[in-house]
Structures are given as structure tokens and as C-alpha cells.
Amino acid sequence: MLHRSMQARAACFAGSITFSLVALLAAPAAAQATTSDTAGVTQIIDSFGDGVEPLIVPGDVDVDRIGNVYVTSAATNTAFRISPGGHIETIIDISGDGVNQLIAPLGIAVDDTGNVYVSGSFSDNVFKITPAGVITQIIDSGGDGLGNLLLGAGDVTVDSNGNVFVIGADSSSAFRISPAGVVTKIIDGTGDGFGHALIAPLGIAVDHLGVAYVAGFVSDNAFRIETNGTITQIIDAGGDGVGNALLSPYGIAVDLDRNVYVAGNGTDNVFRIAPGGNVFQVLDATGNGSGHTIDAPIGVAVDHLGNLFVTGTNSSNAFCVTPGLVAVQVVDTAGDGLGNVLLNPEDIAVDGAGNVYVAGGFTSNVFRLDAPTGWTDLGHATTGTHGEPRLTTAGTLNTHTVAWLNLANLRPSQPAVLGFSTAVATTPAFGGITKPATPWDGLLMCVTDPVGEVHMPLLDVPAALSGTTLVFQAFQLDPGHFSGVVMSNAVRGDAP
């Protein structure tokens, strides 16, 4: 069935829409950009944070299904949400839940229903923040309450069933917290219990079956923890066993085929461990082999197409490694090329549309690297009460894929209309230019949220549209424009 949050947003759709609402949340068909000159780079937050709370030393970054980005600020004891329209807000600060404080947050993760989880590395705890803003501490330094402590809470992740996983760097442990609040220790310093210890874990990941993976920074290894509690060491300091060692593993990720990726911070490399146990080095210090090297990788992420993304902290860059093992630098110290630079990136995340998010540790900012999706901005916005309404997109306009239309800078809590057509035109109207050809093929009716934004999914565009074009433009009644109507920019989507 359609996810409940999707159902709620889909209620914005008018009856004239020809798109079917199906529960198909598959990856886009278009591959992620693998050259830096084809991926637009945009700074989405800087050290000013939300204008009240600053962003200093971002520790972790994650993104939800509709493109909200979440980032922790370790030095200011806060975490932020950045909406697709660019609205920035603090979702938790040092006050935590009002009783238990949040100090030096590092890990952040978001589940399928929009709940956010933030770990406090100095406060030794994890908080849950609901979409409504309700904050609850779900684990503290007491760990499971059976003598297994959580100390130095760091990386956090969540599975499809809502189980939260967090590592304790200082307690050399990891825990699972069920949606009902049951806390279970899944691994401790004894590792697999057969002489392979776990010391100072810094990274944790979980696959679609609920199997967890933990990387030991000091013990130079990584473990797989099955749902039944069976623990297996899947890589150690020997790396691939043919001369490529693994030292100080940090970031860890797992793809849809359950291949695990581990970054060797001390050996400047990344390994892939197949489910059957085969270990293969997919990236080394030479980076792309053509002058763009990687030094001290930390963050790793993998998209639905099997593209691997890795940050080089000391080299101040990030790479994409394709399934065919082609490595390409996708961002470097130049950042967005507009003066907003990237220094010492740590965490990296990728959304379902293939957009990549990189947090700059020394520059206290986050960049978005846009995936090619077949969308073109046609311009022609007019200025209203809140400036120019902005229409942006996420995802690819094709069958069995979720594409999103995101609106910003409109009047809050007011109706708006998106007109769409299968052809482009230039028609004077409302003191500006409309780009969808008239008569329009349909209307999308919606109401903006309290900050003047709308996020609409277009699910399962019919196969009959393959090779055709859809043009969208938004309109809203607005006394701030002399015509009484304000218009967004138009966007054109070309279905593959």
C-alpha cells in the first residue's frame, strides 16, 4: 500500500490528474552524475545555520524521502532541517527533551515516517523528534539497563521497521532500540566472541533485512550482526588479503544487494565485502587515477543504482565510484564555485533521486550535488509578497519512479495551483509569461504549509508518456503582485 505520509501529500492532487498513485518507490532509472561538471553544486546551509542557531562543525547528514536534509552541529549542540525550498529550522538544541540535555550531537538519521533520531556524543544518549516536533529520549548512558552502557554515542541509523541502531564509541558497543522502546545490546567489546574484539566503533549501517554492520576504528575490523544475534567478523586489518590493508575503518554502508562498504581512514581506501565474504578494494589513495587523490576517507553512502560516494577529509573532496568501478571526483575545495568552499568533508548522504549531500567539517556548511533528472528550469517567475515563488524538482519523470514538485516562497497556508501541459509555449498572462501551452492538460490543487512551501509526489508516470514532455508552473492569489496573481518559474520534464 501507499505509505501513509505519501497518502497525505497525494491528497493535494486534483481529479484531472492522469498519474496513478502506486506504492512504487524504486530508484530513478537515470544514473547519478559521475563527472563534476554535470552535477550542479549548491550550498544549502552555512555557518549561520537558521539565523539564530549557528552551524559549527557538522557531524552527520541525512535526507528523507521528499528531500528534507538533516544535519547535526556538534559545537552548538543543535540539529537542523533544511527543506527542499531552503527553509532552515532548528529541530533540537542543547535542552534536548526539556529534561535530558543534548551535548555534542554527532549521528542523525530519519525514518520512513519522518521521525528524526539524533545522538549526543557527550550526553551519551539518543533523541527521537517526531514530525510534529515532539522530542523523546529513547536511550541514555544506561544502555540496556542490564549493565551494558552507552558511552560516546555516535553514528545512528534506522531500519525499515523503525528499529534504531546506535554505536557507543567509548563503550565499544552498539544497541538496537525497537519502536516500542525495548533496548537490546547487539555487540560489545568482545566482538564475535572468538577473539576478534570490537574497539571504538565509529560507523554503523543496517540493510533491508534488519542486519546490522559495525566498523571498529581502533580494532581495524567490521562485523555483521544478524537479527538472531549471530556475529561475524567480515573484514580485519588484512583488508582483501592480497596486500591492501584496512586501518582505522570509519564510515560503513550497505547496498540493496547487501554488499558492505568500509572506508579505511588510515589506509586511504574503501573495500566492498560481498554477502558471501569476498573482499575487494574498490577505491585507493590514487582516487580517480588522474591526479585527484583521496586522503583519509570518512563518509560512505551508496545509492539504489549501486553508485558509491566517499568523502576524503584531508583531501577536501568526494568521489563517486560506479558499479563498473569508475572513480570520478564530484566535488572538491571549490565547493559551489561561487566562493563557498568545501574543507575537510566528513559525512555524505544520497537520496532516492540520486542527489548527494556533503557536510564540510572545517567550513561548517552542507552542499547538495544535483543528479541529472531530465528537468529544465524555464524561468519566468514573478515577484510577490514573499519574493519569487520557486518551483524545484527531485527525481526522474519516468515509469515506476517517484518525482517530486517542491514549491517555496509562496503565501503560507493558502491555496495554490500548478498548471501543466505536454507542450511548451510563451503566453503573456498575469503581468508575466506562462510556459505550459494552453489549454492546460490539467491542474494540481494544493495548500501551502505554514512556511509557504508545498511538496507534491508524482507517482508512476504512465509509460505512454515515455519520450514526451510535461511543463509545470505554479500560481497563487497574491496582493503583493499588481495583477493579484503571482507565478513561479516554469519547469520542463522530459520523460525518458
Short mmCIF file of C-alpha atoms in Angstrom, two decimals:
data_model
loop_
_atom_site.label_atom_id
_atom_site.label_comp_id
_atom_site.label_asym_id
_atom_site.label_seq_id
_atom_site.Cartn_x
_atom_site.Cartn_y
_atom_site.Cartn_z
CA MET A 1 0.00 0.00 0.00
CA LEU A 2 0.98 3.60 -0.40
CA HIS A 3 2.99 4.92 2.51
CA ARG A 4 0.78 6.94 4.88
CA SER A 5 2.83 10.14 4.55
CA MET A 6 2.60 9.79 0.77
CA GLN A 7 -1.15 9.33 1.01
CA ALA A 8 -1.49 12.56 2.93
CA ARG A 9 0.52 14.53 0.39
CA ALA A 10 -1.20 12.84 -2.51
CA ALA A 11 -4.47 14.34 -1.26
CA CYS A 12 -3.32 17.59 -2.91
CA PHE A 13 -3.91 16.05 -6.32
CA ALA A 14 -6.97 17.08 -8.34
CA GLY A 15 -9.20 14.58 -10.08
CA SER A 16 -8.00 15.71 -13.51
CA ILE A 17 -4.53 14.25 -12.94
CA THR A 18 -3.65 11.23 -15.05
CA PHE A 19 -0.92 9.92 -12.72
CA SER A 20 -1.69 6.72 -10.82
CA LEU A 21 -0.89 6.59 -7.11
CA VAL A 22 1.04 3.38 -6.53
CA ALA A 23 3.40 2.17 -3.85
CA LEU A 24 6.40 2.05 -6.15
CA LEU A 25 9.34 3.79 -4.53
CA ALA A 26 12.02 2.35 -6.81
CA ALA A 27 15.27 4.10 -7.74
CA PRO A 28 15.36 6.50 -10.67
CA ALA A 29 16.29 4.97 -14.00
CA ALA A 30 18.81 7.71 -14.76
CA ALA A 31 22.25 7.11 -13.27
CA GLN A 32 23.84 9.50 -10.83
CA ALA A 33 26.19 12.04 -12.38
CA THR A 34 29.73 10.77 -12.47
CA THR A 35 31.53 13.89 -13.61
CA SER A 36 31.77 17.03 -11.56
CA ASP A 37 30.89 19.28 -14.48
CA THR A 38 27.47 17.60 -14.93
CA ALA A 39 26.39 17.80 -11.29
CA GLY A 40 25.23 21.19 -10.07
CA VAL A 41 26.65 22.03 -6.65
CA THR A 42 24.60 24.22 -4.28
CA GLN A 43 25.37 25.29 -0.73
CA ILE A 44 22.17 24.67 1.24
CA ILE A 45 23.31 25.77 4.71
CA ASP A 46 26.34 27.61 6.05
CA SER A 47 27.74 28.58 9.45
CA PHE A 48 24.84 30.97 10.08
CA GLY A 49 22.57 27.95 10.50
CA ASP A 50 18.97 29.09 10.76
CA GLY A 51 20.00 32.67 11.53
CA VAL A 52 19.55 32.14 15.26
CA GLU A 53 21.49 28.98 15.99
CA PRO A 54 24.78 28.66 14.05
CA LEU A 55 26.05 25.52 12.33
CA ILE A 56 29.54 24.80 13.64
CA VAL A 57 31.35 21.53 12.93
CA PRO A 58 28.60 19.47 11.26
CA GLY A 59 28.86 15.88 12.45
CA ASP A 60 26.39 13.95 10.30
CA VAL A 61 23.92 14.49 7.47
CA ASP A 62 20.85 12.57 6.29
CA VAL A 63 17.93 13.16 3.93
CA ASP A 64 14.32 11.97 3.86
CA ARG A 65 12.08 10.84 1.02
CA ILE A 66 10.91 14.31 -0.01
CA GLY A 67 14.30 16.00 0.14
CA ASN A 68 14.40 17.48 3.65
CA VAL A 69 18.05 17.45 4.73
CA TYR A 70 19.09 16.98 8.37
CA VAL A 71 22.47 17.92 9.83
CA THR A 72 23.96 17.98 13.32
CA SER A 73 26.03 20.85 14.72
CA ALA A 74 28.37 19.32 17.29
CA ALA A 75 29.86 22.57 18.57
CA THR A 76 26.49 24.29 19.14
CA ASN A 77 24.54 21.26 20.43
CA THR A 78 21.87 21.58 17.75
CA ALA A 79 20.45 19.83 14.70
CA PHE A 80 18.80 21.45 11.68
CA ARG A 81 16.30 20.57 8.98
CA ILE A 82 16.66 22.21 5.55
CA SER A 83 13.52 21.91 3.42
CA PRO A 84 13.68 21.44 -0.38
CA GLY A 85 12.65 25.09 -0.65
CA GLY A 86 15.59 26.20 1.51
CA HIS A 87 13.78 26.88 4.79
CA ILE A 88 16.13 26.15 7.70
CA GLU A 89 14.96 25.41 11.23
CA THR A 90 16.40 24.04 14.44
CA ILE A 91 14.72 20.75 15.36
CA ILE A 92 16.59 20.14 18.64
CA ASP A 93 19.07 22.05 20.79
CA ILE A 94 21.03 21.59 24.00
CA SER A 95 17.80 21.46 26.01
CA GLY A 96 17.06 18.05 24.45
CA ASP A 97 13.63 16.93 25.61
CA GLY A 98 13.50 19.59 28.32
CA VAL A 99 14.77 17.20 30.98
CA ASN A 100 17.70 15.41 29.36
CA GLN A 101 20.27 17.53 27.52
CA LEU A 102 21.77 17.00 24.07
CA ILE A 103 25.53 17.67 24.10
CA ALA A 104 27.86 17.41 21.09
CA PRO A 105 25.44 15.69 18.68
CA LEU A 106 27.12 13.54 16.05
CA GLY A 107 24.76 10.99 14.48
CA ILE A 108 21.49 11.79 12.74
CA ALA A 109 19.03 9.59 10.85
CA VAL A 110 15.45 9.84 9.62
CA ASP A 111 12.94 7.00 9.21
CA ASP A 112 10.26 6.42 6.59
CA THR A 113 7.62 8.30 8.58
CA GLY A 114 9.72 11.43 9.16
CA ASN A 115 10.90 10.75 12.69
CA VAL A 116 14.45 12.02 13.24
CA TYR A 117 16.99 10.47 15.58
CA VAL A 118 19.94 12.43 16.99
CA SER A 119 22.75 11.09 19.17
CA GLY A 120 24.64 13.12 21.77
CA SER A 121 28.27 12.05 21.96
CA PHE A 122 28.97 13.86 25.24
CA SER A 123 25.49 13.36 26.73
CA ASP A 124 25.57 9.64 25.88
CA ASN A 125 22.02 9.47 24.57
CA VAL A 126 19.71 9.45 21.56
CA PHE A 127 16.59 11.54 21.00
CA LYS A 128 13.61 10.97 18.73
CA ILE A 129 12.00 14.04 17.14
CA THR A 130 8.58 13.42 15.56
CA PRO A 131 7.34 15.38 12.52
CA ALA A 132 5.17 17.34 14.99
CA GLY A 133 8.29 18.32 16.96
CA VAL A 134 7.75 16.08 19.99
CA ILE A 135 11.14 15.16 21.45
CA THR A 136 11.75 11.98 23.47
CA GLN A 137 14.95 10.46 24.80
CA ILE A 138 14.97 6.80 23.69
CA ILE A 139 18.29 5.66 25.22
CA ASP A 140 20.78 7.12 27.70
CA SER A 141 24.15 6.16 29.14
CA GLY A 142 22.49 3.26 30.97
CA GLY A 143 22.24 1.47 27.64
CA ASP A 144 20.03 -1.59 28.00
CA GLY A 145 19.72 -1.18 31.77
CA LEU A 146 21.47 -4.50 32.32
CA GLY A 147 24.95 -3.12 32.84
CA ASN A 148 25.76 -2.64 29.17
CA LEU A 149 26.47 1.09 28.94
CA LEU A 150 26.18 3.52 26.03
CA LEU A 151 29.17 5.87 26.18
CA GLY A 152 30.20 8.24 23.40
CA ALA A 153 27.01 7.83 21.36
CA GLY A 154 27.92 8.34 17.72
CA ASP A 155 26.65 7.09 14.40
CA VAL A 156 22.94 6.27 14.30
CA THR A 157 20.77 4.57 11.70
CA VAL A 158 17.24 3.15 11.41
CA ASP A 159 15.78 0.18 9.54
CA SER A 160 12.54 -0.10 7.58
CA ASN A 161 10.70 -1.40 10.65
CA GLY A 162 11.59 1.63 12.76
CA ASN A 163 14.31 -0.04 14.83
CA VAL A 164 17.03 2.48 15.72
CA PHE A 165 20.69 1.46 15.91
CA VAL A 166 23.41 3.47 17.66
CA ILE A 167 27.07 2.85 18.39
CA GLY A 168 28.89 3.70 21.62
CA ALA A 169 32.43 4.65 20.66
CA ASP A 170 33.69 4.87 24.22
CA SER A 171 31.87 1.75 25.42
CA SER A 172 32.80 -0.29 22.32
CA SER A 173 29.20 -1.32 21.89
CA ALA A 174 26.10 -0.96 19.73
CA PHE A 175 22.41 -1.08 20.60
CA ARG A 176 19.07 -1.59 18.89
CA ILE A 177 16.04 0.35 20.15
CA SER A 178 12.69 -1.04 18.99
CA PRO A 179 9.72 1.22 18.15
CA ALA A 180 8.25 0.11 21.50
CA GLY A 181 11.37 1.34 23.30
CA VAL A 182 12.99 -2.01 24.04
CA VAL A 183 16.77 -1.60 24.14
CA THR A 184 18.98 -4.53 23.15
CA LYS A 185 22.77 -4.69 23.11
CA ILE A 186 23.75 -6.22 19.76
CA ILE A 187 27.55 -6.19 20.14
CA ASP A 188 30.17 -5.19 22.70
CA GLY A 189 33.93 -5.17 23.09
CA THR A 190 34.14 -8.93 22.84
CA GLY A 191 33.22 -8.65 19.17
CA ASP A 192 32.28 -12.04 17.78
CA GLY A 193 33.31 -13.83 20.98
CA PHE A 194 36.03 -15.76 19.17
CA GLY A 195 38.98 -13.45 19.81
CA HIS A 196 38.04 -10.75 17.33
CA ALA A 197 37.42 -7.72 19.54
CA LEU A 198 35.48 -4.56 18.73
CA ILE A 199 37.24 -1.39 19.89
CA ALA A 200 35.95 2.18 19.42
CA PRO A 201 33.28 1.67 16.73
CA LEU A 202 32.54 4.81 14.72
CA GLY A 203 30.22 3.62 11.96
CA ILE A 204 27.03 1.56 11.79
CA ALA A 205 24.73 0.58 8.92
CA VAL A 206 21.69 -1.68 8.52
CA ASP A 207 20.36 -3.49 5.46
CA HIS A 208 16.78 -4.07 4.32
CA LEU A 209 16.60 -7.31 6.32
CA GLY A 210 17.48 -5.59 9.59
CA VAL A 211 21.01 -6.99 9.69
CA ALA A 212 23.46 -4.51 11.24
CA TYR A 213 27.09 -3.78 10.35
CA VAL A 214 29.59 -2.09 12.67
CA ALA A 215 33.10 -0.79 11.95
CA GLY A 216 35.74 -0.80 14.72
CA PHE A 217 38.04 2.20 14.35
CA VAL A 218 40.75 1.01 16.75
CA SER A 219 40.29 -2.74 16.21
CA ASP A 220 40.65 -2.30 12.42
CA ASN A 221 37.70 -4.51 11.54
CA ALA A 222 33.99 -4.72 10.82
CA PHE A 223 31.25 -7.09 11.95
CA ARG A 224 27.89 -8.31 10.70
CA ILE A 225 25.21 -8.79 13.38
CA GLU A 226 22.27 -10.97 12.27
CA THR A 227 18.77 -10.38 13.62
CA ASN A 228 19.14 -13.60 15.66
CA GLY A 229 22.25 -12.21 17.35
CA THR A 230 24.91 -14.13 15.39
CA ILE A 231 28.04 -12.01 15.00
CA THR A 232 30.62 -12.49 12.24
CA GLN A 233 33.79 -10.53 11.55
CA ILE A 234 33.64 -9.68 7.83
CA ILE A 235 36.94 -7.81 7.41
CA ASP A 236 40.02 -7.13 9.52
CA ALA A 237 43.32 -5.25 9.23
CA GLY A 238 44.38 -7.61 6.46
CA GLY A 239 41.86 -5.96 4.16
CA ASP A 240 41.47 -8.00 0.99
CA GLY A 241 44.27 -10.40 1.94
CA VAL A 242 46.35 -9.56 -1.13
CA GLY A 243 48.33 -6.62 0.21
CA ASN A 244 45.66 -3.93 0.58
CA ALA A 245 45.30 -3.35 4.31
CA LEU A 246 42.43 -1.80 6.30
CA LEU A 247 43.39 0.61 9.07
CA SER A 248 41.09 2.81 11.16
CA PRO A 249 37.81 1.97 9.40
CA TYR A 250 35.31 4.76 9.84
CA GLY A 251 32.30 5.02 7.54
CA ILE A 252 30.27 1.93 6.64
CA ALA A 253 27.34 1.47 4.25
CA VAL A 254 25.36 -1.37 2.67
CA ASP A 255 23.61 -1.57 -0.70
CA LEU A 256 20.42 -3.30 -1.82
CA ASP A 257 22.36 -6.46 -2.68
CA ARG A 258 23.81 -6.47 0.86
CA ASN A 259 27.31 -5.63 -0.27
CA VAL A 260 29.04 -3.77 2.57
CA TYR A 261 31.40 -0.83 2.00
CA VAL A 262 34.00 0.14 4.61
CA ALA A 263 36.28 3.18 4.41
CA GLY A 264 39.82 2.82 5.73
CA ASN A 265 40.60 6.22 7.19
CA GLY A 266 44.20 5.23 7.88
CA THR A 267 44.82 3.42 4.60
CA ASP A 268 43.03 5.84 2.25
CA ASN A 269 40.85 3.18 0.69
CA VAL A 270 37.40 1.60 0.55
CA PHE A 271 36.55 -2.10 0.48
CA ARG A 272 33.45 -3.93 -0.69
CA ILE A 273 32.53 -7.10 1.20
CA ALA A 274 30.07 -9.31 -0.68
CA PRO A 275 27.42 -11.30 1.23
CA GLY A 276 29.45 -14.43 0.56
CA GLY A 277 32.51 -12.88 2.20
CA ASN A 278 34.60 -11.90 -0.82
CA VAL A 279 36.56 -8.70 -0.08
CA PHE A 280 37.56 -6.34 -2.89
CA GLN A 281 39.22 -2.91 -2.80
CA VAL A 282 37.08 -0.50 -4.85
CA LEU A 283 38.98 2.73 -4.20
CA ASP A 284 42.50 3.55 -3.09
CA ALA A 285 44.60 6.66 -2.40
CA THR A 286 45.03 7.39 -6.11
CA GLY A 287 41.35 8.38 -6.29
CA ASN A 288 40.43 8.61 -9.95
CA GLY A 289 43.97 7.73 -11.00
CA SER A 290 44.36 11.02 -12.86
CA GLY A 291 45.57 13.45 -10.20
CA HIS A 292 42.52 13.62 -7.96
CA THR A 293 43.61 11.66 -4.89
CA ILE A 294 41.71 10.75 -1.74
CA ASP A 295 43.15 11.20 1.75
CA ALA A 296 41.53 9.99 5.00
CA PRO A 297 38.09 8.88 3.77
CA ILE A 298 35.35 9.06 6.38
CA GLY A 299 31.84 9.19 4.93
CA VAL A 300 30.43 6.49 2.66
CA ALA A 301 27.00 6.20 1.09
CA VAL A 302 25.54 4.11 -1.72
CA ASP A 303 22.51 4.82 -3.90
CA HIS A 304 19.88 2.44 -5.31
CA LEU A 305 21.86 2.00 -8.50
CA GLY A 306 24.98 0.84 -6.71
CA ASN A 307 26.95 4.07 -7.08
CA LEU A 308 29.27 4.54 -4.10
CA PHE A 309 30.03 8.00 -2.68
CA VAL A 310 33.03 8.67 -0.46
CA THR A 311 34.41 11.79 1.23
CA GLY A 312 38.13 12.48 1.54
CA THR A 313 38.57 14.51 4.72
CA ASN A 314 42.18 15.57 4.33
CA SER A 315 41.88 15.88 0.54
CA SER A 316 38.70 18.00 0.88
CA ASN A 317 36.79 16.23 -1.87
CA ALA A 318 34.31 13.50 -2.64
CA PHE A 319 34.19 10.71 -5.21
CA CYS A 320 31.58 8.63 -6.97
CA VAL A 321 32.58 5.06 -7.74
CA THR A 322 30.25 3.47 -10.28
CA PRO A 323 29.26 -0.23 -10.24
CA GLY A 324 31.79 -0.60 -13.05
CA LEU A 325 34.47 0.77 -10.65
CA VAL A 326 34.95 4.06 -12.49
CA ALA A 327 36.00 6.64 -9.88
CA VAL A 328 35.21 10.29 -10.52
CA GLN A 329 35.74 13.30 -8.27
CA VAL A 330 32.34 15.00 -7.90
CA VAL A 331 33.25 17.94 -5.63
CA ASP A 332 36.44 19.47 -4.26
CA THR A 333 37.63 22.52 -2.31
CA ALA A 334 35.99 24.84 -4.86
CA GLY A 335 32.61 23.85 -3.43
CA ASP A 336 29.89 25.53 -5.49
CA GLY A 337 32.40 27.63 -7.44
CA LEU A 338 30.80 30.80 -6.10
CA GLY A 339 33.15 31.37 -3.18
CA ASN A 340 31.54 28.84 -0.85
CA VAL A 341 34.37 26.37 -0.36
CA LEU A 342 34.47 22.83 0.99
CA LEU A 343 37.09 21.90 3.55
CA ASN A 344 37.50 18.61 5.41
CA PRO A 345 34.19 16.99 4.48
CA GLU A 346 33.10 14.24 6.80
CA ASP A 347 29.67 12.73 6.29
CA ILE A 348 27.91 12.14 2.97
CA ALA A 349 24.35 11.07 2.13
CA VAL A 350 22.38 10.30 -1.02
CA ASP A 351 18.62 10.48 -1.56
CA GLY A 352 16.32 8.34 -3.67
CA ALA A 353 16.62 10.73 -6.59
CA GLY A 354 20.41 10.44 -6.68
CA ASN A 355 21.16 13.86 -5.19
CA VAL A 356 24.22 13.80 -2.93
CA TYR A 357 24.76 15.83 0.26
CA VAL A 358 28.22 16.58 1.65
CA ALA A 359 28.96 18.24 5.01
CA GLY A 360 32.08 20.40 5.27
CA GLY A 361 33.64 19.94 8.71
CA PHE A 362 36.00 22.92 8.65
CA THR A 363 33.76 25.16 6.55
CA SER A 364 30.62 24.44 8.59
CA ASN A 365 28.34 24.00 5.60
CA VAL A 366 26.46 21.43 3.53
CA PHE A 367 26.39 21.14 -0.25
CA ARG A 368 23.90 19.40 -2.50
CA LEU A 369 25.18 17.78 -5.70
CA ASP A 370 22.26 17.52 -8.11
CA ALA A 371 21.61 14.35 -10.07
CA PRO A 372 20.64 14.72 -13.72
CA THR A 373 16.91 14.05 -13.93
CA GLY A 374 15.71 15.39 -17.26
CA TRP A 375 14.28 18.59 -15.72
CA THR A 376 14.95 22.07 -17.10
CA ASP A 377 14.25 25.38 -15.36
CA LEU A 378 12.47 27.64 -17.87
CA GLY A 379 12.35 30.71 -15.60
CA HIS A 380 9.67 33.44 -15.78
CA ALA A 381 8.78 33.76 -12.10
CA THR A 382 7.12 36.99 -10.97
CA THR A 383 7.63 38.71 -7.63
CA GLY A 384 5.01 38.54 -4.90
CA THR A 385 4.70 39.11 -1.17
CA HIS A 386 7.47 36.63 -0.37
CA GLY A 387 9.70 37.23 -3.36
CA GLU A 388 9.78 34.98 -6.40
CA PRO A 389 7.97 31.65 -5.89
CA ARG A 390 10.42 28.86 -6.56
CA LEU A 391 9.45 25.56 -8.24
CA THR A 392 12.09 22.83 -7.96
CA THR A 393 12.04 19.13 -8.70
CA ALA A 394 13.52 15.89 -7.42
CA GLY A 395 13.55 12.51 -9.07
CA THR A 396 13.16 11.40 -12.66
CA LEU A 397 9.97 11.72 -14.69
CA ASN A 398 9.59 8.08 -15.69
CA THR A 399 7.55 4.97 -15.01
CA HIS A 400 7.80 3.32 -11.57
CA THR A 401 9.64 6.28 -10.09
CA VAL A 402 8.73 8.97 -7.61
CA ALA A 403 9.25 12.51 -8.89
CA TRP A 404 8.66 15.47 -6.59
CA LEU A 405 7.48 19.01 -7.28
CA ASN A 406 8.61 21.35 -4.50
CA LEU A 407 7.31 24.90 -4.13
CA ALA A 408 8.71 27.67 -1.91
CA ASN A 409 8.30 31.42 -1.29
CA LEU A 410 4.51 31.43 -1.55
CA ARG A 411 1.96 32.83 0.89
CA PRO A 412 1.73 30.39 3.81
CA SER A 413 -1.38 28.28 4.46
CA GLN A 414 -3.04 29.43 1.24
CA PRO A 415 -4.31 27.57 -1.84
CA ALA A 416 -2.07 27.33 -4.89
CA VAL A 417 -2.42 25.81 -8.35
CA LEU A 418 0.08 24.11 -10.63
CA GLY A 419 -0.92 24.07 -14.26
CA PHE A 420 0.71 21.53 -16.55
CA SER A 421 0.80 20.76 -20.23
CA THR A 422 2.59 18.41 -22.61
CA ALA A 423 3.89 21.30 -24.69
CA VAL A 424 5.91 24.47 -24.11
CA ALA A 425 4.54 27.88 -25.12
CA THR A 426 5.14 31.54 -24.37
CA THR A 427 1.89 33.20 -23.34
CA PRO A 428 1.58 36.63 -21.63
CA ALA A 429 -0.58 36.41 -18.51
CA PHE A 430 -0.85 38.00 -15.05
CA GLY A 431 1.84 40.52 -15.87
CA GLY A 432 4.31 37.76 -16.78
CA ILE A 433 4.79 34.73 -19.00
CA THR A 434 3.23 31.29 -18.70
CA LYS A 435 5.15 28.40 -20.27
CA PRO A 436 2.73 25.43 -20.23
CA ALA A 437 0.85 25.50 -23.52
CA THR A 438 -2.83 26.34 -23.28
CA PRO A 439 -5.31 24.90 -22.88
CA TRP A 440 -3.61 23.19 -19.95
CA ASP A 441 -3.85 19.43 -19.74
CA GLY A 442 -4.58 19.55 -16.03
CA LEU A 443 -4.31 21.30 -12.67
CA LEU A 444 -2.72 20.25 -9.41
CA MET A 445 -4.50 21.83 -6.46
CA CYS A 446 -2.80 22.19 -3.08
CA VAL A 447 -2.42 24.32 0.05
CA THR A 448 0.94 25.68 1.19
CA ASP A 449 2.31 24.80 4.62
CA PRO A 450 2.99 27.35 7.41
CA VAL A 451 6.28 28.43 5.79
CA GLY A 452 4.81 28.80 2.31
CA GLU A 453 6.01 25.50 0.83
CA VAL A 454 4.42 22.53 -0.92
CA HIS A 455 5.92 19.08 -1.61
CA MET A 456 3.99 17.01 -4.18
CA PRO A 457 4.80 13.47 -5.34
CA LEU A 458 4.10 12.40 -8.90
CA LEU A 459 3.94 8.62 -8.67
CA ASP A 460 4.22 6.20 -11.56
CA VAL A 461 4.07 8.45 -14.62
CA PRO A 462 2.30 6.34 -17.27
CA ALA A 463 4.54 4.55 -19.77
CA ALA A 464 2.52 6.24 -22.52
CA LEU A 465 4.33 9.45 -21.59
CA SER A 466 7.74 7.98 -22.42
CA GLY A 467 9.57 10.33 -24.74
CA THR A 468 7.14 13.18 -24.13
CA THR A 469 7.34 16.41 -22.16
CA LEU A 470 5.49 17.86 -19.19
CA VAL A 471 5.70 21.55 -18.31
CA PHE A 472 4.66 22.83 -14.85
CA GLN A 473 4.16 26.31 -13.44
CA ALA A 474 2.57 27.41 -10.15
CA PHE A 475 0.13 30.23 -9.47
CA GLN A 476 -1.27 31.79 -6.30
CA LEU A 477 -3.51 34.74 -5.48
CA ASP A 478 -1.20 37.39 -4.02
CA PRO A 479 -1.92 41.08 -3.35
CA GLY A 480 1.84 41.61 -3.43
CA HIS A 481 1.76 41.47 -7.23
CA PHE A 482 -0.04 44.17 -9.20
CA SER A 483 -2.10 41.61 -11.13
CA GLY A 484 -3.24 39.92 -7.94
CA VAL A 485 -1.62 36.65 -9.05
CA VAL A 486 1.98 35.59 -8.56
CA MET A 487 3.68 32.93 -10.70
CA SER A 488 6.59 30.59 -10.06
CA ASN A 489 9.26 29.74 -12.56
CA ALA A 490 8.25 27.04 -15.03
CA VAL A 491 9.99 23.66 -15.21
CA ARG A 492 10.10 21.22 -18.08
CA GLY A 493 10.41 17.48 -17.50
CA ASP A 494 11.41 15.19 -20.35
CA ALA A 495 10.31 11.61 -19.73
CA PRO A 496 12.96 9.09 -20.85
#
